[in-house]
mmCIF file of C-alpha atoms in Angstrom:
data_model
loop_
_atom_site.group_PDB
_atom_site.id
_atom_site.type_symbol
_atom_site.label_atom_id
_atom_site.label_comp_id
_atom_site.label_asym_id
_atom_site.label_seq_id
_atom_site.Cartn_x
_atom_site.Cartn_y
_atom_site.Cartn_z
ATOM 1 C CA MET A 158 0.100 -8.427 4.059
ATOM 2 C CA ALA A 159 -0.434 -8.264 7.818
ATOM 3 C CA LYS A 160 -3.188 -5.954 9.024
ATOM 4 C CA LEU A 161 -2.710 -3.121 11.486
ATOM 5 C CA ASN A 162 -3.246 -4.000 15.134
ATOM 6 C CA ILE A 163 -6.285 -1.830 15.932
ATOM 7 C CA ALA A 164 -9.689 -2.495 17.435
ATOM 8 C CA PRO A 165 -12.403 -3.439 14.903
ATOM 9 C CA THR A 166 -14.795 -0.554 15.568
ATOM 10 C CA LYS A 167 -16.894 1.622 13.268
ATOM 11 C CA SER A 168 -14.855 4.725 14.115
ATOM 12 C CA ASN A 169 -11.629 2.891 13.286
ATOM 13 C CA LEU A 170 -13.188 1.657 10.033
ATOM 14 C CA LEU A 171 -13.991 5.225 8.993
ATOM 15 C CA SER A 172 -10.486 6.297 9.994
ATOM 16 C CA MET A 173 -8.889 3.485 7.982
ATOM 17 C CA LYS A 174 -10.995 4.239 4.909
ATOM 18 C CA GLU A 175 -9.985 7.881 5.104
ATOM 19 C CA GLN A 176 -6.338 6.899 5.486
ATOM 20 C CA LEU A 177 -6.657 4.542 2.514
ATOM 21 C CA SER A 178 -8.116 7.306 0.346
ATOM 22 C CA VAL A 179 -5.309 9.693 1.336
ATOM 23 C CA SER A 180 -2.671 7.022 0.663
ATOM 24 C CA GLN A 181 -4.099 6.190 -2.773
ATOM 25 C CA ASN A 182 -4.258 9.869 -3.745
ATOM 26 C CA GLY A 183 -0.734 10.358 -2.436
ATOM 27 C CA TYR A 184 0.453 7.371 -4.472
ATOM 28 C CA GLU A 185 -1.026 8.785 -7.676
ATOM 29 C CA LEU A 186 0.537 12.214 -7.061
ATOM 30 C CA LEU A 187 3.937 10.743 -6.226
ATOM 31 C CA GLU A 188 3.797 8.491 -9.279
ATOM 32 C CA GLN A 189 3.089 11.529 -11.481
ATOM 33 C CA LYS A 190 5.927 13.408 -9.789
ATOM 34 C CA ARG A 191 8.288 10.472 -10.335
ATOM 35 C CA GLU A 192 7.404 10.279 -14.033
ATOM 36 C CA ILE A 193 8.008 14.015 -14.485
ATOM 37 C CA LEU A 194 11.331 13.864 -12.642
ATOM 38 C CA VAL A 195 12.474 10.829 -14.653
ATOM 39 C CA MET A 196 11.628 12.617 -17.912
ATOM 40 C CA GLU A 197 13.528 15.718 -16.775
ATOM 41 C CA LEU A 198 16.463 13.554 -15.651
ATOM 42 C CA MET A 199 16.619 11.836 -19.048
ATOM 43 C CA HIS A 200 16.553 15.250 -20.724
ATOM 44 C CA MET A 201 19.442 16.458 -18.549
ATOM 45 C CA VAL A 202 21.421 13.265 -19.203
ATOM 46 C CA GLU A 203 21.034 13.884 -22.941
ATOM 47 C CA ARG A 204 22.442 17.381 -22.418
ATOM 48 C CA VAL A 205 25.380 15.859 -20.538
ATOM 49 C CA LYS A 206 26.018 13.440 -23.419
ATOM 50 C CA LEU A 207 25.995 16.272 -25.964
ATOM 51 C CA LEU A 208 28.394 18.294 -23.824
ATOM 52 C CA GLU A 209 30.678 15.286 -23.410
ATOM 53 C CA GLN A 210 30.728 14.885 -27.188
ATOM 54 C CA LYS A 211 31.607 18.559 -27.688
ATOM 55 C CA ILE A 212 34.312 18.345 -25.005
ATOM 56 C CA ASP A 213 35.848 15.259 -26.642
ATOM 57 C CA GLU A 214 35.818 16.975 -30.045
ATOM 58 C CA LEU A 215 37.459 20.090 -28.613
ATOM 59 C CA ILE A 216 40.095 18.088 -26.727
ATOM 60 C CA GLU A 217 41.050 16.441 -30.030
ATOM 61 C CA LYS A 218 41.835 19.936 -31.337
ATOM 62 C CA ALA A 219 43.197 21.624 -28.202
ATOM 63 C CA TYR A 220 45.934 19.185 -27.222
ATOM 64 C CA PRO A 221 47.413 18.756 -30.740
ATOM 65 C CA ALA A 222 47.460 22.577 -30.964
ATOM 66 C CA LEU A 223 49.308 22.739 -27.633
ATOM 67 C CA LYS A 224 51.762 20.093 -28.815
ATOM 68 C CA LYS A 225 52.384 22.077 -32.000
ATOM 69 C CA MET A 226 52.938 25.233 -29.954
ATOM 70 C CA LEU A 227 55.414 23.447 -27.666
ATOM 71 C CA MET A 228 57.358 22.105 -30.643
ATOM 72 C CA GLN A 229 57.430 25.548 -32.259
ATOM 73 C CA PHE A 230 58.443 27.662 -29.246
ATOM 74 C CA GLY A 231 59.740 25.221 -26.640
ATOM 75 C CA GLY A 232 58.520 24.551 -23.134
ATOM 76 C CA ASP A 233 60.242 27.529 -21.482
ATOM 77 C CA ARG A 234 58.735 30.078 -23.850
ATOM 78 C CA VAL A 235 55.267 28.521 -23.616
ATOM 79 C CA GLU A 236 55.496 28.539 -19.821
ATOM 80 C CA GLN A 237 56.574 32.191 -19.943
ATOM 81 C CA MET A 238 53.553 33.102 -22.086
ATOM 82 C CA SER A 239 51.140 31.063 -19.983
ATOM 83 C CA SER A 240 52.286 32.755 -16.764
ATOM 84 C CA GLY A 241 50.853 35.996 -18.062
ATOM 85 C CA VAL A 242 47.426 34.526 -18.835
ATOM 86 C CA LYS A 243 45.128 35.411 -15.976
ATOM 87 C CA TYR A 244 41.363 35.073 -16.224
ATOM 88 C CA ASP A 245 39.137 36.018 -13.324
ATOM 89 C CA PHE A 246 35.883 34.082 -13.139
ATOM 90 C CA SER A 247 33.183 33.828 -10.508
ATOM 91 C CA ILE A 248 31.076 30.929 -9.256
ATOM 92 C CA ILE A 249 27.549 31.854 -8.233
ATOM 93 C CA GLU A 250 25.096 29.599 -6.412
ATOM 94 C CA LYS A 251 21.623 29.629 -7.918
ATOM 95 C CA SER A 252 18.520 27.456 -8.085
ATOM 96 C CA ILE A 253 16.397 26.257 -10.968
ATOM 97 C CA THR A 254 12.868 24.837 -11.027
ATOM 98 C CA ILE A 255 12.341 21.378 -12.533
ATOM 99 C CA GLY A 256 9.037 19.549 -12.284
ATOM 100 C CA GLY A 257 7.774 22.114 -9.788
ATOM 101 C CA MET A 258 10.798 21.588 -7.512
ATOM 102 C CA ARG A 259 13.742 23.892 -6.892
ATOM 103 C CA PHE A 260 17.240 22.465 -7.217
ATOM 104 C CA PRO A 261 20.414 24.294 -6.143
ATOM 105 C CA THR A 262 23.214 24.460 -8.701
ATOM 106 C CA ILE A 263 26.115 26.691 -9.703
ATOM 107 C CA ASP A 264 26.616 29.253 -12.436
ATOM 108 C CA VAL A 265 30.171 29.984 -13.587
ATOM 109 C CA LYS A 266 30.731 33.419 -15.110
ATOM 110 C CA LEU A 267 33.702 33.535 -17.468
ATOM 111 C CA PRO A 268 35.266 36.806 -18.647
ATOM 112 C CA GLU A 269 35.587 37.803 -22.282
ATOM 113 C CA LYS A 270 38.326 36.028 -24.193
ATOM 114 C CA LYS A 271 41.436 38.150 -24.793
ATOM 115 C CA LEU A 272 45.193 37.902 -25.358
ATOM 116 C CA PHE A 273 47.728 38.480 -22.577
ATOM 117 C CA TYR A 274 50.990 38.498 -24.535
ATOM 118 C CA SER A 275 52.749 40.537 -27.182
ATOM 119 C CA PHE A 276 52.528 39.752 -30.866
ATOM 120 C CA MET A 277 56.327 39.743 -30.912
ATOM 121 C CA GLY A 278 57.773 36.258 -30.594
ATOM 122 C CA THR A 279 54.400 34.527 -30.993
ATOM 123 C CA SER A 280 52.311 33.198 -33.856
ATOM 124 C CA SER A 281 48.743 32.328 -34.747
ATOM 125 C CA SER A 282 49.256 28.867 -33.226
ATOM 126 C CA CYS A 283 49.482 30.546 -29.796
ATOM 127 C CA ASP A 284 46.172 32.339 -30.337
ATOM 128 C CA GLU A 285 44.595 29.136 -31.629
ATOM 129 C CA THR A 286 45.764 27.107 -28.625
ATOM 130 C CA ILE A 287 44.501 29.636 -26.079
ATOM 131 C CA SER A 288 41.198 29.932 -27.949
ATOM 132 C CA TYR A 289 40.688 26.162 -27.860
ATOM 133 C CA PHE A 290 41.441 25.894 -24.157
ATOM 134 C CA PHE A 291 39.248 28.884 -23.335
ATOM 135 C CA GLU A 292 36.326 27.220 -25.131
ATOM 136 C CA LEU A 293 37.179 23.971 -23.357
ATOM 137 C CA LEU A 294 37.053 25.763 -20.009
ATOM 138 C CA LYS A 295 33.635 27.162 -20.902
ATOM 139 C CA LEU A 296 32.296 23.708 -21.779
ATOM 140 C CA LEU A 297 33.723 22.203 -18.581
ATOM 141 C CA THR A 298 32.067 24.857 -16.427
ATOM 142 C CA ASP A 299 28.763 24.213 -18.232
ATOM 143 C CA MET A 300 29.241 20.501 -17.561
ATOM 144 C CA ALA A 301 29.882 21.148 -13.856
ATOM 145 C CA SER A 302 26.645 23.121 -13.597
ATOM 146 C CA ILE A 303 24.540 20.505 -15.382
ATOM 147 C CA ARG A 304 26.090 17.572 -13.525
ATOM 148 C CA THR A 305 25.235 19.250 -10.225
ATOM 149 C CA ILE A 306 21.589 19.331 -11.301
ATOM 150 C CA VAL A 307 21.704 15.738 -12.566
ATOM 151 C CA TRP A 308 23.084 14.413 -9.264
ATOM 152 C CA ARG A 309 20.465 16.219 -7.206
ATOM 153 C CA LEU A 310 17.683 15.278 -9.617
ATOM 154 C CA ALA A 311 18.716 11.621 -9.531
ATOM 155 C CA GLY A 312 18.640 11.742 -5.720
ATOM 156 C CA GLU A 313 15.122 13.189 -5.774
ATOM 157 C CA VAL A 314 13.974 10.485 -8.220
ATOM 158 C CA LYS A 315 15.396 7.799 -5.916
ATOM 159 C CA LYS A 316 13.715 9.320 -2.858
ATOM 160 C CA THR A 317 10.368 9.630 -4.664
ATOM 161 C CA GLN A 318 10.640 6.024 -5.908
ATOM 162 C CA ARG A 319 11.143 4.794 -2.323
ATOM 163 C CA ARG A 320 7.993 6.648 -1.235
ATOM 164 C CA VAL A 321 6.014 5.247 -4.166
ATOM 165 C CA ASN A 322 7.187 1.716 -3.348
ATOM 166 C CA ALA A 323 6.369 2.144 0.354
ATOM 167 C CA LEU A 324 2.805 3.212 -0.451
ATOM 168 C CA ASP A 325 2.320 0.575 -3.155
ATOM 169 C CA LYS A 326 3.905 -2.389 -1.366
ATOM 170 C CA MET A 327 3.223 -1.661 2.308
ATOM 171 C CA VAL A 328 0.930 1.184 3.345
ATOM 172 C CA ILE A 329 -1.934 0.697 0.865
ATOM 173 C CA PRO A 330 -2.078 -3.147 1.035
ATOM 174 C CA GLN A 331 -1.839 -3.075 4.832
ATOM 175 C CA THR A 332 -4.594 -0.486 5.105
ATOM 176 C CA GLN A 333 -6.784 -2.415 2.645
ATOM 177 C CA GLU A 334 -6.288 -5.608 4.657
ATOM 178 C CA THR A 335 -7.185 -3.758 7.872
ATOM 179 C CA VAL A 336 -10.369 -2.340 6.291
ATOM 180 C CA ARG A 337 -11.405 -5.817 5.116
ATOM 181 C CA TYR A 338 -10.729 -7.259 8.565
ATOM 182 C CA ILE A 339 -12.761 -4.589 10.386
ATOM 183 C CA GLU A 340 -15.642 -4.885 7.896
ATOM 184 C CA SER A 341 -15.615 -8.660 8.335
ATOM 185 C CA VAL A 342 -15.698 -8.416 12.139
ATOM 186 C CA LEU A 343 -18.465 -5.781 12.103
ATOM 187 C CA GLU A 344 -20.533 -7.853 9.664
ATOM 188 C CA GLU A 345 -20.107 -10.913 11.859
ATOM 189 C CA ARG A 346 -21.204 -8.913 14.902
ATOM 190 C CA GLU A 347 -24.210 -7.640 12.970
ATOM 191 C CA ARG A 348 -25.220 -11.197 12.065
ATOM 192 C CA GLU A 349 -24.808 -12.270 15.691
ATOM 193 C CA ASN A 350 -26.991 -9.369 16.867
ATOM 194 C CA VAL A 351 -29.684 -10.258 14.341
ATOM 195 C CA PHE A 352 -29.559 -13.881 15.447
ATOM 196 C CA VAL A 353 -29.855 -12.883 19.115
ATOM 197 C CA LEU A 354 -32.786 -10.567 18.391
ATOM 198 C CA LYS A 355 -34.603 -13.311 16.462
ATOM 199 C CA SER A 356 -34.014 -15.782 19.262
ATOM 200 C CA LEU A 357 -35.426 -13.396 21.863
ATOM 201 C CA LYS A 358 -38.428 -12.680 19.653
ATOM 202 C CA ASN A 359 -39.146 -16.391 19.187
ATOM 203 C CA ARG A 360 -38.994 -16.979 22.939
ATOM 204 C CA LYS A 361 -41.627 -14.321 23.533
#
């Protein structure tokens, strides 16, 4: 690793040693931060996997129920019933704290589940289908919220890893090499001064 291009003086040596100490402490802190963020990211990924499993299981129930409903009432009647289903939901921006850091995400507020059509000309299969898709909507909104956190958390892990690598592979080795160089030059100067002093003393 190439050293920094600075004059080999005592003041620069002290400055480089101080910089080295700061860099090493910074590396340790960033490494701890990276480990915490990676653990939190793995935890969030596990939550995503569980949600994906629940969504897949619900889809396996929801779409057969819809197919059954279509076969029972026909497309026109199902479309007529669905046109009356109107749910109002809100999306709220919020932030959560993970590993001492705040991450922006979203929170989707769904209304209470209810029926929007008459009991006349319908059956329990209609209620079942709407119930499945309402639950599916809830899971999908939960997934959207968690995925938002996962994406941002993964970006922070990547950024922290780059900083850790920069300190470990460049800044610290370069500073260490500069410290060794300055110490070597100063020691050589000290030996030269001692030699000169001895020579002058012998001449006297």
